[in-house]
XYZ file of C-alpha atoms in Angstrom:
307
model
C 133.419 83.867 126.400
C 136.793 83.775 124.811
C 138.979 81.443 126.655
C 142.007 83.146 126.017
C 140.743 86.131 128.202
C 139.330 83.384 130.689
C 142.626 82.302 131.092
C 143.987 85.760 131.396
C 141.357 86.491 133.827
C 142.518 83.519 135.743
C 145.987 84.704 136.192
C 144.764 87.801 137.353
C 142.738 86.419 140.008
C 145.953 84.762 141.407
C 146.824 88.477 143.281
C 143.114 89.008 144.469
C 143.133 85.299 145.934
C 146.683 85.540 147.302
C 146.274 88.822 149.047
C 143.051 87.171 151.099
C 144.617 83.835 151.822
C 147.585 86.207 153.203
C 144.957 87.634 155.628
C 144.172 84.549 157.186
C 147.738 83.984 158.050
C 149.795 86.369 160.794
C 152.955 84.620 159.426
C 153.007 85.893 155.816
C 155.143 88.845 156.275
C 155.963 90.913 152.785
C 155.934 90.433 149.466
C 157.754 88.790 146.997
C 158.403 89.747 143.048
C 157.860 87.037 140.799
C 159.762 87.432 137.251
C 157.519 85.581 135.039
C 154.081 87.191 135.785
C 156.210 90.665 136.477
C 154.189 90.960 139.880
C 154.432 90.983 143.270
C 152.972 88.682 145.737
C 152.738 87.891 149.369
C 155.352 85.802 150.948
C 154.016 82.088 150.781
C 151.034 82.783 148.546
C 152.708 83.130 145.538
C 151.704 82.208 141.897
C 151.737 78.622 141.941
C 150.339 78.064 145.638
C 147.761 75.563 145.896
C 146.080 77.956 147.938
C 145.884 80.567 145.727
C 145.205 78.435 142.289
C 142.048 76.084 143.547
C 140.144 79.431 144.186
C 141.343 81.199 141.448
C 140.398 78.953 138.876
C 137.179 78.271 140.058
C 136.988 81.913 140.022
C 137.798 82.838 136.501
C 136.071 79.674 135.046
C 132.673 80.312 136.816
C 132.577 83.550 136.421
C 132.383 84.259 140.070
C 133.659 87.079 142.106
C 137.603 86.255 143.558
C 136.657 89.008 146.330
C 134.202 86.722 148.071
C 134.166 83.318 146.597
C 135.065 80.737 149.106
C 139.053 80.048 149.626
C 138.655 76.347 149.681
C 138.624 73.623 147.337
C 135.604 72.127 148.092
C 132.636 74.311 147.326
C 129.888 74.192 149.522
C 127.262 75.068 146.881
C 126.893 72.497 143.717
C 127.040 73.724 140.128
C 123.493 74.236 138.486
C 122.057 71.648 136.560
C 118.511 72.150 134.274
C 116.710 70.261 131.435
C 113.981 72.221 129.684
C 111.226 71.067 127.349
C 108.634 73.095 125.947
C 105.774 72.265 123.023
C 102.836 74.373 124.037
C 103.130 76.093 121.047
C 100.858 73.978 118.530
C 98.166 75.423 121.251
C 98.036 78.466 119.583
C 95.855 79.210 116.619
C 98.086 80.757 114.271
C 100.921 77.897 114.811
C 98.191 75.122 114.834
C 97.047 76.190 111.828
C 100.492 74.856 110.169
C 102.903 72.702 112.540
C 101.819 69.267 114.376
C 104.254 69.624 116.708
C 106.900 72.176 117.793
C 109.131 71.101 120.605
C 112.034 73.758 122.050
C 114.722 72.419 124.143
C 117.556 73.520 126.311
C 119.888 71.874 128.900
C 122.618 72.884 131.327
C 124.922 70.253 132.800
C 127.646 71.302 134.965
C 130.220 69.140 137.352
C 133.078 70.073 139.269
C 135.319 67.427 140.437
C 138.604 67.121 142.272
C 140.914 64.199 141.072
C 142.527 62.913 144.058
C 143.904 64.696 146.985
C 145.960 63.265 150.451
C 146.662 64.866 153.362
C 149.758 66.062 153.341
C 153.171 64.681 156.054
C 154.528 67.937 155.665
C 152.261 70.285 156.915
C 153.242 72.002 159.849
C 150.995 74.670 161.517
C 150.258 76.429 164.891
C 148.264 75.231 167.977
C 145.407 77.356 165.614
C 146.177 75.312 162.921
C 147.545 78.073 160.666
C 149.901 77.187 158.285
C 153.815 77.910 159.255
C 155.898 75.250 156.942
C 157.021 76.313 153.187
C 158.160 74.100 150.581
C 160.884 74.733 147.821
C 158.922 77.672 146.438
C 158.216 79.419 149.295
C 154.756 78.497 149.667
C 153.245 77.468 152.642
C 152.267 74.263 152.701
C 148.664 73.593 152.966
C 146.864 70.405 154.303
C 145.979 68.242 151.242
C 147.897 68.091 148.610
C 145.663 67.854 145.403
C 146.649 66.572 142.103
C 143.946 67.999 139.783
C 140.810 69.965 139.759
C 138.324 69.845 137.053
C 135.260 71.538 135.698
C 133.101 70.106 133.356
C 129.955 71.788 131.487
C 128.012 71.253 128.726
C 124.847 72.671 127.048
C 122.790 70.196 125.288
C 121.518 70.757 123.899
C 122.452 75.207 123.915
C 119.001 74.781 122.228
C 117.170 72.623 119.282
C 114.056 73.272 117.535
C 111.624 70.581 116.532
C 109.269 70.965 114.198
C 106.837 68.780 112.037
C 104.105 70.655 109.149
C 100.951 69.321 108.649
C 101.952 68.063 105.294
C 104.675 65.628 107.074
C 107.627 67.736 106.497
C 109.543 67.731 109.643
C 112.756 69.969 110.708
C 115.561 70.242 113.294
C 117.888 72.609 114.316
C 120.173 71.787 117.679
C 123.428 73.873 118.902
C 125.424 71.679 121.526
C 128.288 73.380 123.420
C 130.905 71.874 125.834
C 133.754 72.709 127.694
C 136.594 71.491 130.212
C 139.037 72.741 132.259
C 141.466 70.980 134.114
C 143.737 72.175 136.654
C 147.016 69.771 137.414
C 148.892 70.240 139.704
C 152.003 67.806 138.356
C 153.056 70.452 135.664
C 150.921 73.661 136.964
C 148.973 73.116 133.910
C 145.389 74.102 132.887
C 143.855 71.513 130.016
C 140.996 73.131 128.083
C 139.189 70.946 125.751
C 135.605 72.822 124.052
C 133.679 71.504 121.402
C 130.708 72.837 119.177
C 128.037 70.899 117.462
C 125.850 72.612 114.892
C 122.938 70.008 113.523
C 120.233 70.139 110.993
C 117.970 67.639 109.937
C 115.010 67.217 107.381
C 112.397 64.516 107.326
C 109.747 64.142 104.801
C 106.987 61.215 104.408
C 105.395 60.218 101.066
C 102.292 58.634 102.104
C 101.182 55.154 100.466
C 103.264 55.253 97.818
C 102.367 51.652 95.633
C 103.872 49.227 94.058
C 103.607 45.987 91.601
C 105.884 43.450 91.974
C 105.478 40.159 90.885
C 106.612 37.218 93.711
C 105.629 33.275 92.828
C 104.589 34.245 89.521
C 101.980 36.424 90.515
C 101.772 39.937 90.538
C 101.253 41.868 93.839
C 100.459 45.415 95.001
C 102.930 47.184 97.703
C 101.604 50.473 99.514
C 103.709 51.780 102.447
C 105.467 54.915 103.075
C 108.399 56.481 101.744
C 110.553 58.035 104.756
C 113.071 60.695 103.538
C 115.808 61.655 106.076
C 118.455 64.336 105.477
C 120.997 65.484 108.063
C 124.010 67.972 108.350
C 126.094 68.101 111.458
C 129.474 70.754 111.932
C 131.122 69.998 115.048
C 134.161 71.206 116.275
C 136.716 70.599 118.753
C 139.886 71.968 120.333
C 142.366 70.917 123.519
C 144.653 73.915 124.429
C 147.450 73.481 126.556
C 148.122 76.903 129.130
C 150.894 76.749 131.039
C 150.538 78.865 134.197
C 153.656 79.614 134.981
C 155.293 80.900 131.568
C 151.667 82.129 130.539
C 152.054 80.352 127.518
C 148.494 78.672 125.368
C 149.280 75.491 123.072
C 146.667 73.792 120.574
C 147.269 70.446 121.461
C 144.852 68.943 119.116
C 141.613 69.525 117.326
C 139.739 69.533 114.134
C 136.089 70.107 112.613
C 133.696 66.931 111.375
C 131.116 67.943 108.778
C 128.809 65.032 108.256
C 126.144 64.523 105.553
C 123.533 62.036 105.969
C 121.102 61.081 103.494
C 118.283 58.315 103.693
C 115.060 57.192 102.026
C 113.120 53.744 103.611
C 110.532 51.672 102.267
C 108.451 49.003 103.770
C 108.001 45.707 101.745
C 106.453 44.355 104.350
C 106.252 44.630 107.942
C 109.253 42.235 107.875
C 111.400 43.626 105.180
C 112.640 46.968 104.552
C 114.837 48.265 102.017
C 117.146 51.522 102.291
C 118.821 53.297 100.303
C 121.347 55.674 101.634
C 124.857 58.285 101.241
C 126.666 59.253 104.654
C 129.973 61.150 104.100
C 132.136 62.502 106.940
C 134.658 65.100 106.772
C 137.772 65.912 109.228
C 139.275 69.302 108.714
C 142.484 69.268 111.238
C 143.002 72.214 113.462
C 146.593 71.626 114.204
C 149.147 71.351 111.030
C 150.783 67.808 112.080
C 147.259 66.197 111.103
C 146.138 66.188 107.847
C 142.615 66.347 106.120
C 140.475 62.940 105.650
C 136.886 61.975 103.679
C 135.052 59.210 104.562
C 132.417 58.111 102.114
C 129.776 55.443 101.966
C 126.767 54.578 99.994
C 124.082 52.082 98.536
C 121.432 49.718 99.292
C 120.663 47.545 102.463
C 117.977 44.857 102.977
C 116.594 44.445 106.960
C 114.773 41.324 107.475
C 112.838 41.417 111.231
C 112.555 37.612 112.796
C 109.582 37.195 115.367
């Protein structure tokens, strides 16, 4: 979804919420116009309420209904949470025929999570506990007072493909996607930060490839394998700033990391193993008061194993 119509979505929600929070409570008697959003809303449920916001947000940022989702900040029902593996594939003829293994995979993580929250010394309600005291803005002044709420999900992977030929070539493909929102409640502010994360990588195995070398004055013959790695990752991240109550949307910070990886190992012994290798990493700002930066290294190490 495009989170500038999430966040649009969100402010609508505000009326929806507000108007069913106003049911609950005899003593919220006509409306009130707020400037800003150029709408009306019911007298102490107005568009920075507590009351109205929690629900709201969870609303627009779940994609759940703000004509029956719960009015209360702390959801009875948990967000979903799944981890799928599959590589049944290779049991069929036509992809055994080719492919070792083929593994699919796809995960869903998903939190929400409140800050901190107190009860609050100011409330002030009837013998049937409905709310009756209003703060500075009008609104009635609920129970807790809450300083943030936050949800938090993330698909990882979205999905990734592995896959490995019967001639040792091996392939990967993963899409990672991840996304918060943060609701404070000190500046009426919602913090979203997403990211993207588009990987490939490429394997290849040269089988006994040999060697002479001479050590002590004597020749000897090497045979391992020659291990050929290759990756290419494009991820991508932003933190917007929305300010609910000028309906304003800030990039705060960002940029996109393209990384090339390349690698080739060989097995002197089953001690020592020599690698040669090139990683490069470059950050493309998405903000202006950042600039652009290359990172690049390369050459030859030398791993010695002690047992």
């Amino acid at each position: 979804h495009n989170n500038n119509a999430i966040f649009e979505t969100f402010l609508d929600y505000r009326n929806t919420i507000a108007d069913r929070v106003a049911e609950n409570n005899p003593y919220s008697i006509g409306r009130v116009y707020d400037s800003t959003s150029g709408r009306t809303f019911p007298f102490g449920y107005g568009p920075t309420s507590q009351e109205v916001l929690i629900p709201a947000f969870i609303a627009a940022y779940t994609g759940k209904d703000p004509k029956t989702i719960a009015l209360s900040a702390f959801p009875k029902i948990p967000l979903p949470n799944f981890n799928l593996t599959y590589n049944g594939l290779t049991k069929l003829a036509l992809i055994k025929k080719y492919f070792t293994r083929v593994m699919l995979q796809s995960g869903y993580n998903a939190q929400y999570t409140i800050g901190s929250y107190t009860k609050n010394i100011n409330f002030m309600s009837d013998d049937k506990g409905i709310p009756t005291g209003v703060d500075m803005s009008d609104n009635f002044v609920g129970s807790h007072l809450f300083e943030s709420v936050v949800i938090s999900e993330k698909f990882s992977p979205l999905i990734k493909i592995d896959v490995e030929t019967l001639n040792n070539l091996q392939f990967s493909v993963g899409i990672v996607k991840s996304r918060t929102m943060a609701l404070s409640f000190y500046n009426i502010q919602v913090t979203e930060t997403s990211q993207r994360d588009l990987s490939f990588g490429f394997g290849y195995i040269f089988k006994d490839v040999a060697f002479n070398v001479i050590s002590g004055g004597s020749r000897r013959n090497i045979k391992s394998d020659i291990n050929l790695k290759a990756g290419l990752s494009i991820r991508s991240n932003i933190t917007v700033l929305r300010n609910v109550i000028l309906q304003t949307s800030t990039p705060s910070s960002g940029s996109t990391i393209t990384s090339i990886n390349l690698g080739a190992d060989y097995k002197l012994s089953e001690l020592f193993t020599v690698r040669l290798f090139y990683d490069q990493v470059m950050t493309k700002p998405a903000v202006t008061t950042l600039f652009y930066n290359s990172n690049t290294q390369g050459g030859l190490s030398l791993k010695f194993t002690f047992r």
